[in-house]
Amino acid sequence: MYIGINFVTKKVISILFALALFSCRPVVNQPTSKSSASDSVELKKQEAWESVHRLDSVETLLAEEKKEYDAEASASDKPARQYSEHELNAIMDTIGQRLSKCKELSSCISSYCVVANGIEVNFIYNTAERRRLFHQKVYDAPILKFVGPESPIRMSKTGVSDTLGISIRPTQDVFPLTAEAVTFILRNNSDSELACGEYCEIAFLDAEGVWRKLPRNEIVNDIGYEVRPNGSRTVSGRLNPKAFPTPATRYRFSHASHPLPFLLSHHA
């Protein structure tokens, strides 16, 4: 059986052992003459005083050791340095200036912002090479926190292309791999007004036949549009082939919960 002994316990044992050594006295040959009663009383008083004060000393040392241990443990949980709001804003400005000149990364980042004692960089597609380039060409500091998908996630959402008189169709059946957006016609043939926004989702079919979410910049205007009965509206979804090369495969465009498969490939 293994019994673990923590830092404080080890020091307690060493202190008690040292006190035990200190309190041990060598045996000496006493004279055969009898000690006086007063000497015996004084010796007992002295031993009692030493016992009380020795106990107080042990408790004091143990309290100091515990305080020191707690301080060390607390310090290890804190960041190496606390940055002021002014410092973080200055770093943000530096990142913005350098990122505008770094074409390799500017189109691969959807956002960057100040978080708790750090700066969070949101990659559209988070790779080790892009993190290395950011440290090398934009900014290098331990306060940087990189987020974003490191692999396309599975998409299980399904839908229909026509329901209750509301339909969605692509403006063309094939889009080039270099396209930066895909466009659709949202038609309202119902008797009620239809509200829609700019947000959409795009999924692609991978080589194993699994639908996966296409990594892209999903920051859009939070706005609402109305499509009156018998009216229509052109909606679009941005692609980002520089951040994530567009695979030549089939896709699903989801807008207002009405997805439609379409095909991306090279122009003939």
PDB file of C-alpha atoms in Angstrom:
ATOM      1  CA  MET A   1       0.000   0.000   0.000  1.00  0.00           C
ATOM      2  CA  TYR A   2       1.289   3.468  -0.906  1.00  0.00           C
ATOM      3  CA  ILE A   3       0.482   6.307   1.433  1.00  0.00           C
ATOM      4  CA  GLY A   4       0.923   9.809   0.045  1.00  0.00           C
ATOM      5  CA  ILE A   5       2.294  12.537   2.311  1.00  0.00           C
ATOM      6  CA  ASN A   6       1.689  16.113   1.264  1.00  0.00           C
ATOM      7  CA  PHE A   7       4.082  19.052   1.566  1.00  0.00           C
ATOM      8  CA  VAL A   8       2.680  20.293   4.893  1.00  0.00           C
ATOM      9  CA  THR A   9       2.700  16.828   6.500  1.00  0.00           C
ATOM     10  CA  LYS A  10       6.352  16.288   5.535  1.00  0.00           C
ATOM     11  CA  LYS A  11       7.348  19.551   7.198  1.00  0.00           C
ATOM     12  CA  VAL A  12       5.263  18.716  10.306  1.00  0.00           C
ATOM     13  CA  ILE A  13       7.089  15.402  10.661  1.00  0.00           C
ATOM     14  CA  SER A  14      10.494  17.065  10.244  1.00  0.00           C
ATOM     15  CA  ILE A  15       9.615  19.723  12.839  1.00  0.00           C
ATOM     16  CA  LEU A  16       8.372  17.194  15.382  1.00  0.00           C
ATOM     17  CA  PHE A  17      11.403  15.030  14.812  1.00  0.00           C
ATOM     18  CA  ALA A  18      13.724  17.985  15.345  1.00  0.00           C
ATOM     19  CA  LEU A  19      11.915  18.908  18.540  1.00  0.00           C
ATOM     20  CA  ALA A  20      12.164  15.330  19.720  1.00  0.00           C
ATOM     21  CA  LEU A  21      15.912  15.423  19.191  1.00  0.00           C
ATOM     22  CA  PHE A  22      16.155  18.760  20.925  1.00  0.00           C
ATOM     23  CA  SER A  23      14.152  17.571  23.946  1.00  0.00           C
ATOM     24  CA  CYS A  24      16.227  14.438  24.405  1.00  0.00           C
ATOM     25  CA  ARG A  25      18.855  14.784  27.069  1.00  0.00           C
ATOM     26  CA  PRO A  26      21.921  12.600  27.607  1.00  0.00           C
ATOM     27  CA  VAL A  27      21.966  10.396  30.621  1.00  0.00           C
ATOM     28  CA  VAL A  28      24.461  11.644  33.224  1.00  0.00           C
ATOM     29  CA  ASN A  29      25.654  10.022  36.382  1.00  0.00           C
ATOM     30  CA  GLN A  30      23.930  11.732  39.295  1.00  0.00           C
ATOM     31  CA  PRO A  31      25.588  11.922  42.691  1.00  0.00           C
ATOM     32  CA  THR A  32      24.228   9.575  45.308  1.00  0.00           C
ATOM     33  CA  SER A  33      23.285  12.469  47.524  1.00  0.00           C
ATOM     34  CA  LYS A  34      19.575  13.228  47.847  1.00  0.00           C
ATOM     35  CA  SER A  35      18.123  16.267  46.040  1.00  0.00           C
ATOM     36  CA  SER A  36      16.391  18.779  48.144  1.00  0.00           C
ATOM     37  CA  ALA A  37      12.590  19.096  47.940  1.00  0.00           C
ATOM     38  CA  SER A  38      12.889  22.668  46.670  1.00  0.00           C
ATOM     39  CA  ASP A  39      15.113  21.566  43.770  1.00  0.00           C
ATOM     40  CA  SER A  40      12.558  18.928  42.786  1.00  0.00           C
ATOM     41  CA  VAL A  41       9.722  21.483  42.765  1.00  0.00           C
ATOM     42  CA  GLU A  42      11.729  23.951  40.673  1.00  0.00           C
ATOM     43  CA  LEU A  43      12.644  21.216  38.174  1.00  0.00           C
ATOM     44  CA  LYS A  44       9.003  20.253  37.717  1.00  0.00           C
ATOM     45  CA  LYS A  45       8.061  23.903  37.184  1.00  0.00           C
ATOM     46  CA  GLN A  46      10.815  24.281  34.590  1.00  0.00           C
ATOM     47  CA  GLU A  47       9.761  21.136  32.733  1.00  0.00           C
ATOM     48  CA  ALA A  48       6.111  22.252  32.746  1.00  0.00           C
ATOM     49  CA  TRP A  49       7.072  25.678  31.382  1.00  0.00           C
ATOM     50  CA  GLU A  50       9.195  24.119  28.616  1.00  0.00           C
ATOM     51  CA  SER A  51       6.402  21.704  27.698  1.00  0.00           C
ATOM     52  CA  VAL A  52       3.808  24.497  27.324  1.00  0.00           C
ATOM     53  CA  HIS A  53       6.060  26.823  25.389  1.00  0.00           C
ATOM     54  CA  ARG A  54       7.360  24.037  23.186  1.00  0.00           C
ATOM     55  CA  LEU A  55       3.750  23.180  22.220  1.00  0.00           C
ATOM     56  CA  ASP A  56       3.028  26.822  21.466  1.00  0.00           C
ATOM     57  CA  SER A  57       6.134  26.951  19.315  1.00  0.00           C
ATOM     58  CA  VAL A  58       5.063  23.873  17.314  1.00  0.00           C
ATOM     59  CA  GLU A  59       1.582  25.271  16.673  1.00  0.00           C
ATOM     60  CA  THR A  60       3.028  28.602  15.581  1.00  0.00           C
ATOM     61  CA  LEU A  61       5.443  26.938  13.177  1.00  0.00           C
ATOM     62  CA  LEU A  62       2.712  24.737  11.754  1.00  0.00           C
ATOM     63  CA  ALA A  63       0.451  27.757  11.209  1.00  0.00           C
ATOM     64  CA  GLU A  64       3.247  29.620   9.417  1.00  0.00           C
ATOM     65  CA  GLU A  65       4.031  26.595   7.235  1.00  0.00           C
ATOM     66  CA  LYS A  66       0.367  26.206   6.279  1.00  0.00           C
ATOM     67  CA  LYS A  67       0.085  29.901   5.440  1.00  0.00           C
ATOM     68  CA  GLU A  68       3.162  29.653   3.220  1.00  0.00           C
ATOM     69  CA  TYR A  69       1.846  26.525   1.468  1.00  0.00           C
ATOM     70  CA  ASP A  70      -1.582  28.106   0.830  1.00  0.00           C
ATOM     71  CA  ALA A  71       0.089  31.218  -0.586  1.00  0.00           C
ATOM     72  CA  GLU A  72       2.181  29.126  -2.996  1.00  0.00           C
ATOM     73  CA  ALA A  73      -0.872  27.126  -4.131  1.00  0.00           C
ATOM     74  CA  SER A  74      -2.907  30.282  -4.642  1.00  0.00           C
ATOM     75  CA  ALA A  75      -0.126  31.934  -6.647  1.00  0.00           C
ATOM     76  CA  SER A  76       0.104  28.943  -9.000  1.00  0.00           C
ATOM     77  CA  ASP A  77      -3.576  29.365  -9.967  1.00  0.00           C
ATOM     78  CA  LYS A  78      -3.145  32.983 -11.029  1.00  0.00           C
ATOM     79  CA  PRO A  79      -1.970  34.083 -14.483  1.00  0.00           C
ATOM     80  CA  ALA A  80       1.628  35.134 -14.824  1.00  0.00           C
ATOM     81  CA  ARG A  81       0.546  38.745 -15.259  1.00  0.00           C
ATOM     82  CA  GLN A  82      -2.598  40.834 -15.131  1.00  0.00           C
ATOM     83  CA  TYR A  83      -2.995  43.186 -18.113  1.00  0.00           C
ATOM     84  CA  SER A  84      -4.738  46.523 -17.753  1.00  0.00           C
ATOM     85  CA  GLU A  85      -7.579  47.589 -20.027  1.00  0.00           C
ATOM     86  CA  HIS A  86      -5.281  50.164 -21.623  1.00  0.00           C
ATOM     87  CA  GLU A  87      -2.657  47.506 -22.407  1.00  0.00           C
ATOM     88  CA  LEU A  88      -5.214  45.130 -23.911  1.00  0.00           C
ATOM     89  CA  ASN A  89      -6.666  47.876 -26.103  1.00  0.00           C
ATOM     90  CA  ALA A  90      -3.167  48.800 -27.275  1.00  0.00           C
ATOM     91  CA  ILE A  91      -2.500  45.165 -28.201  1.00  0.00           C
ATOM     92  CA  MET A  92      -5.816  45.048 -30.059  1.00  0.00           C
ATOM     93  CA  ASP A  93      -4.780  48.100 -32.099  1.00  0.00           C
ATOM     94  CA  THR A  94      -1.435  46.507 -32.925  1.00  0.00           C
ATOM     95  CA  ILE A  95      -3.127  43.284 -34.023  1.00  0.00           C
ATOM     96  CA  GLY A  96      -5.537  45.212 -36.240  1.00  0.00           C
ATOM     97  CA  GLN A  97      -2.745  47.151 -37.949  1.00  0.00           C
ATOM     98  CA  ARG A  98      -0.557  44.107 -38.560  1.00  0.00           C
ATOM     99  CA  LEU A  99      -3.440  41.864 -39.581  1.00  0.00           C
ATOM    100  CA  SER A 100      -4.523  44.321 -42.284  1.00  0.00           C
ATOM    101  CA  LYS A 101      -1.101  43.866 -43.889  1.00  0.00           C
ATOM    102  CA  CYS A 102      -1.030  40.072 -43.539  1.00  0.00           C
ATOM    103  CA  LYS A 103      -3.111  38.816 -46.474  1.00  0.00           C
ATOM    104  CA  GLU A 104      -2.361  35.202 -45.555  1.00  0.00           C
ATOM    105  CA  LEU A 105      -4.404  35.504 -42.361  1.00  0.00           C
ATOM    106  CA  SER A 106      -6.763  38.468 -42.766  1.00  0.00           C
ATOM    107  CA  SER A 107      -9.318  36.421 -44.716  1.00  0.00           C
ATOM    108  CA  CYS A 108      -8.980  33.433 -42.367  1.00  0.00           C
ATOM    109  CA  ILE A 109     -10.090  35.201 -39.175  1.00  0.00           C
ATOM    110  CA  SER A 110     -13.704  36.063 -38.478  1.00  0.00           C
ATOM    111  CA  SER A 111     -13.076  38.139 -35.342  1.00  0.00           C
ATOM    112  CA  TYR A 112     -10.768  38.945 -32.451  1.00  0.00           C
ATOM    113  CA  CYS A 113     -11.789  40.466 -29.140  1.00  0.00           C
ATOM    114  CA  VAL A 114     -10.757  41.099 -25.534  1.00  0.00           C
ATOM    115  CA  VAL A 115     -11.712  38.370 -23.049  1.00  0.00           C
ATOM    116  CA  ALA A 116     -10.795  37.813 -19.382  1.00  0.00           C
ATOM    117  CA  ASN A 117      -7.137  38.889 -19.172  1.00  0.00           C
ATOM    118  CA  GLY A 118      -6.482  37.908 -22.771  1.00  0.00           C
ATOM    119  CA  ILE A 119      -7.323  38.301 -26.437  1.00  0.00           C
ATOM    120  CA  GLU A 120      -9.382  35.696 -28.295  1.00  0.00           C
ATOM    121  CA  VAL A 121      -8.713  35.132 -31.997  1.00  0.00           C
ATOM    122  CA  ASN A 122     -11.492  33.310 -33.849  1.00  0.00           C
ATOM    123  CA  PHE A 123     -10.250  31.395 -36.892  1.00  0.00           C
ATOM    124  CA  ILE A 124     -12.733  30.344 -39.558  1.00  0.00           C
ATOM    125  CA  TYR A 125     -10.701  27.145 -39.806  1.00  0.00           C
ATOM    126  CA  ASN A 126      -8.261  26.706 -36.936  1.00  0.00           C
ATOM    127  CA  THR A 127      -4.986  25.030 -37.973  1.00  0.00           C
ATOM    128  CA  ALA A 128      -1.549  24.750 -36.376  1.00  0.00           C
ATOM    129  CA  GLU A 129       0.044  26.495 -39.379  1.00  0.00           C
ATOM    130  CA  ARG A 130      -2.246  29.517 -39.053  1.00  0.00           C
ATOM    131  CA  ARG A 131      -1.583  29.762 -35.326  1.00  0.00           C
ATOM    132  CA  ARG A 132       2.157  29.682 -36.052  1.00  0.00           C
ATOM    133  CA  LEU A 133       1.810  32.420 -38.691  1.00  0.00           C
ATOM    134  CA  PHE A 134      -0.172  34.576 -36.288  1.00  0.00           C
ATOM    135  CA  HIS A 135       2.566  34.312 -33.642  1.00  0.00           C
ATOM    136  CA  GLN A 136       5.215  35.007 -36.259  1.00  0.00           C
ATOM    137  CA  LYS A 137       3.669  37.816 -38.331  1.00  0.00           C
ATOM    138  CA  VAL A 138       0.949  39.425 -36.220  1.00  0.00           C
ATOM    139  CA  TYR A 139       1.497  39.115 -32.479  1.00  0.00           C
ATOM    140  CA  ASP A 140       3.159  36.719 -30.062  1.00  0.00           C
ATOM    141  CA  ALA A 141       2.088  36.675 -26.411  1.00  0.00           C
ATOM    142  CA  PRO A 142       0.853  34.105 -23.872  1.00  0.00           C
ATOM    143  CA  ILE A 143      -2.454  35.984 -23.526  1.00  0.00           C
ATOM    144  CA  LEU A 144      -3.570  34.933 -27.030  1.00  0.00           C
ATOM    145  CA  LYS A 145      -6.389  32.365 -27.130  1.00  0.00           C
ATOM    146  CA  PHE A 146      -7.162  30.740 -30.487  1.00  0.00           C
ATOM    147  CA  VAL A 147     -10.625  29.327 -31.121  1.00  0.00           C
ATOM    148  CA  GLY A 148     -12.483  27.971 -34.135  1.00  0.00           C
ATOM    149  CA  PRO A 149     -13.200  24.528 -35.623  1.00  0.00           C
ATOM    150  CA  GLU A 150     -10.165  22.318 -36.205  1.00  0.00           C
ATOM    151  CA  SER A 151     -12.240  19.939 -38.344  1.00  0.00           C
ATOM    152  CA  PRO A 152     -15.669  20.289 -40.039  1.00  0.00           C
ATOM    153  CA  ILE A 153     -18.416  19.188 -37.666  1.00  0.00           C
ATOM    154  CA  ARG A 154     -21.185  16.757 -38.589  1.00  0.00           C
ATOM    155  CA  MET A 155     -24.514  18.285 -39.657  1.00  0.00           C
ATOM    156  CA  SER A 156     -27.684  16.285 -39.014  1.00  0.00           C
ATOM    157  CA  LYS A 157     -30.191  19.037 -39.862  1.00  0.00           C
ATOM    158  CA  THR A 158     -32.479  18.271 -42.804  1.00  0.00           C
ATOM    159  CA  GLY A 159     -35.388  20.061 -44.439  1.00  0.00           C
ATOM    160  CA  VAL A 160     -37.417  20.553 -47.582  1.00  0.00           C
ATOM    161  CA  SER A 161     -37.126  22.960 -50.498  1.00  0.00           C
ATOM    162  CA  ASP A 162     -40.857  23.692 -50.739  1.00  0.00           C
ATOM    163  CA  THR A 163     -43.502  23.798 -48.023  1.00  0.00           C
ATOM    164  CA  LEU A 164     -46.737  25.734 -47.378  1.00  0.00           C
ATOM    165  CA  GLY A 165     -46.182  27.692 -50.575  1.00  0.00           C
ATOM    166  CA  ILE A 166     -42.707  28.857 -49.507  1.00  0.00           C
ATOM    167  CA  SER A 167     -39.854  27.675 -51.712  1.00  0.00           C
ATOM    168  CA  ILE A 168     -36.164  28.286 -52.235  1.00  0.00           C
ATOM    169  CA  ARG A 169     -34.176  27.636 -55.432  1.00  0.00           C
ATOM    170  CA  PRO A 170     -30.558  28.328 -56.443  1.00  0.00           C
ATOM    171  CA  THR A 171     -29.944  30.950 -59.100  1.00  0.00           C
ATOM    172  CA  GLN A 172     -27.780  28.363 -60.873  1.00  0.00           C
ATOM    173  CA  ASP A 173     -27.243  24.652 -60.391  1.00  0.00           C
ATOM    174  CA  VAL A 174     -23.425  24.789 -60.465  1.00  0.00           C
ATOM    175  CA  PHE A 175     -21.118  27.301 -58.781  1.00  0.00           C
ATOM    176  CA  PRO A 176     -17.342  27.523 -59.363  1.00  0.00           C
ATOM    177  CA  LEU A 177     -14.918  26.525 -56.618  1.00  0.00           C
ATOM    178  CA  THR A 178     -13.615  30.096 -56.582  1.00  0.00           C
ATOM    179  CA  ALA A 179     -17.055  31.577 -55.887  1.00  0.00           C
ATOM    180  CA  GLU A 180     -17.196  33.747 -52.786  1.00  0.00           C
ATOM    181  CA  ALA A 181     -20.992  33.504 -52.490  1.00  0.00           C
ATOM    182  CA  VAL A 182     -23.948  31.394 -53.577  1.00  0.00           C
ATOM    183  CA  THR A 183     -27.342  32.964 -54.308  1.00  0.00           C
ATOM    184  CA  PHE A 184     -30.924  31.700 -54.042  1.00  0.00           C
ATOM    185  CA  ILE A 185     -34.431  32.944 -54.749  1.00  0.00           C
ATOM    186  CA  LEU A 186     -36.739  32.761 -51.742  1.00  0.00           C
ATOM    187  CA  ARG A 187     -40.320  32.861 -53.003  1.00  0.00           C
ATOM    188  CA  ASN A 188     -43.430  33.366 -50.900  1.00  0.00           C
ATOM    189  CA  ASN A 189     -46.544  31.936 -52.543  1.00  0.00           C
ATOM    190  CA  SER A 190     -48.458  31.683 -49.269  1.00  0.00           C
ATOM    191  CA  ASP A 191     -51.178  34.021 -47.970  1.00  0.00           C
ATOM    192  CA  SER A 192     -49.015  35.407 -45.131  1.00  0.00           C
ATOM    193  CA  GLU A 193     -45.995  37.647 -44.909  1.00  0.00           C
ATOM    194  CA  LEU A 194     -42.700  35.863 -44.475  1.00  0.00           C
ATOM    195  CA  ALA A 195     -39.922  37.207 -42.232  1.00  0.00           C
ATOM    196  CA  CYS A 196     -36.316  36.211 -42.879  1.00  0.00           C
ATOM    197  CA  GLY A 197     -32.821  37.400 -42.019  1.00  0.00           C
ATOM    198  CA  GLU A 198     -29.335  37.118 -43.480  1.00  0.00           C
ATOM    199  CA  TYR A 199     -28.141  34.125 -41.481  1.00  0.00           C
ATOM    200  CA  CYS A 200     -27.808  30.799 -43.259  1.00  0.00           C
ATOM    201  CA  GLU A 201     -25.968  27.498 -42.911  1.00  0.00           C
ATOM    202  CA  ILE A 202     -24.084  25.573 -45.583  1.00  0.00           C
ATOM    203  CA  ALA A 203     -23.156  21.906 -45.367  1.00  0.00           C
ATOM    204  CA  PHE A 204     -21.115  19.784 -47.755  1.00  0.00           C
ATOM    205  CA  LEU A 205     -21.077  16.060 -48.456  1.00  0.00           C
ATOM    206  CA  ASP A 206     -17.661  14.576 -47.614  1.00  0.00           C
ATOM    207  CA  ALA A 207     -15.952  11.605 -49.279  1.00  0.00           C
ATOM    208  CA  GLU A 208     -17.555   9.200 -46.783  1.00  0.00           C
ATOM    209  CA  GLY A 209     -21.081  10.429 -47.495  1.00  0.00           C
ATOM    210  CA  VAL A 210     -21.399  12.458 -44.283  1.00  0.00           C
ATOM    211  CA  TRP A 211     -22.866  15.964 -44.296  1.00  0.00           C
ATOM    212  CA  ARG A 212     -20.527  18.418 -42.550  1.00  0.00           C
ATOM    213  CA  LYS A 213     -20.764  22.098 -41.782  1.00  0.00           C
ATOM    214  CA  LEU A 214     -18.691  24.228 -44.139  1.00  0.00           C
ATOM    215  CA  PRO A 215     -16.216  26.391 -42.149  1.00  0.00           C
ATOM    216  CA  ARG A 216     -16.833  30.009 -43.146  1.00  0.00           C
ATOM    217  CA  ASN A 217     -17.363  33.461 -41.718  1.00  0.00           C
ATOM    218  CA  GLU A 218     -20.858  33.411 -40.224  1.00  0.00           C
ATOM    219  CA  ILE A 219     -20.899  36.972 -38.908  1.00  0.00           C
ATOM    220  CA  VAL A 220     -23.917  38.650 -40.540  1.00  0.00           C
ATOM    221  CA  ASN A 221     -26.184  41.620 -39.968  1.00  0.00           C
ATOM    222  CA  ASP A 222     -28.860  40.930 -37.370  1.00  0.00           C
ATOM    223  CA  ILE A 223     -31.709  42.273 -39.439  1.00  0.00           C
ATOM    224  CA  GLY A 224     -35.143  41.163 -40.525  1.00  0.00           C
ATOM    225  CA  TYR A 225     -36.695  41.310 -43.999  1.00  0.00           C
ATOM    226  CA  GLU A 226     -40.319  40.862 -44.999  1.00  0.00           C
ATOM    227  CA  VAL A 227     -41.413  38.970 -48.090  1.00  0.00           C
ATOM    228  CA  ARG A 228     -45.026  39.706 -48.912  1.00  0.00           C
ATOM    229  CA  PRO A 229     -47.437  37.130 -50.386  1.00  0.00           C
ATOM    230  CA  ASN A 230     -46.588  36.341 -54.019  1.00  0.00           C
ATOM    231  CA  GLY A 231     -43.286  38.144 -53.499  1.00  0.00           C
ATOM    232  CA  SER A 232     -39.695  36.956 -53.605  1.00  0.00           C
ATOM    233  CA  ARG A 233     -36.249  37.903 -52.337  1.00  0.00           C
ATOM    234  CA  THR A 234     -32.700  37.003 -53.343  1.00  0.00           C
ATOM    235  CA  VAL A 235     -30.742  35.511 -50.428  1.00  0.00           C
ATOM    236  CA  SER A 236     -27.086  34.569 -50.392  1.00  0.00           C
ATOM    237  CA  GLY A 237     -24.489  32.700 -48.404  1.00  0.00           C
ATOM    238  CA  ARG A 238     -20.866  33.752 -48.346  1.00  0.00           C
ATOM    239  CA  LEU A 239     -18.135  31.221 -49.036  1.00  0.00           C
ATOM    240  CA  ASN A 240     -14.488  31.592 -48.117  1.00  0.00           C
ATOM    241  CA  PRO A 241     -12.249  29.416 -50.289  1.00  0.00           C
ATOM    242  CA  LYS A 242      -9.107  31.064 -48.844  1.00  0.00           C
ATOM    243  CA  ALA A 243     -10.020  30.076 -45.297  1.00  0.00           C
ATOM    244  CA  PHE A 244     -11.329  26.630 -46.245  1.00  0.00           C
ATOM    245  CA  PRO A 245     -10.837  25.396 -49.834  1.00  0.00           C
ATOM    246  CA  THR A 246     -14.254  24.669 -51.313  1.00  0.00           C
ATOM    247  CA  PRO A 247     -14.554  20.916 -52.065  1.00  0.00           C
ATOM    248  CA  ALA A 248     -16.081  19.842 -55.387  1.00  0.00           C
ATOM    249  CA  THR A 249     -19.143  18.044 -54.052  1.00  0.00           C
ATOM    250  CA  ARG A 250     -22.817  18.514 -53.226  1.00  0.00           C
ATOM    251  CA  TYR A 251     -24.007  21.146 -50.762  1.00  0.00           C
ATOM    252  CA  ARG A 252     -27.029  22.072 -48.678  1.00  0.00           C
ATOM    253  CA  PHE A 253     -28.000  25.686 -48.207  1.00  0.00           C
ATOM    254  CA  SER A 254     -30.246  26.265 -45.163  1.00  0.00           C
ATOM    255  CA  HIS A 255     -32.217  29.466 -44.895  1.00  0.00           C
ATOM    256  CA  ALA A 256     -35.302  29.904 -42.738  1.00  0.00           C
ATOM    257  CA  SER A 257     -35.132  26.128 -42.133  1.00  0.00           C
ATOM    258  CA  HIS A 258     -35.545  25.289 -45.818  1.00  0.00           C
ATOM    259  CA  PRO A 259     -32.356  23.666 -47.177  1.00  0.00           C
ATOM    260  CA  LEU A 260     -31.709  22.765 -50.790  1.00  0.00           C
ATOM    261  CA  PRO A 261     -28.871  20.627 -52.198  1.00  0.00           C
ATOM    262  CA  PHE A 262     -26.722  22.226 -54.902  1.00  0.00           C
ATOM    263  CA  LEU A 263     -23.462  21.367 -56.596  1.00  0.00           C
ATOM    264  CA  LEU A 264     -20.110  23.155 -56.531  1.00  0.00           C
ATOM    265  CA  SER A 265     -17.516  22.324 -59.187  1.00  0.00           C
ATOM    266  CA  HIS A 266     -15.155  23.851 -61.708  1.00  0.00           C
ATOM    267  CA  HIS A 267     -16.549  25.649 -64.753  1.00  0.00           C
ATOM    268  CA  ALA A 268     -16.590  23.425 -67.812  1.00  0.00           C
TER     269      ALA A 268
END
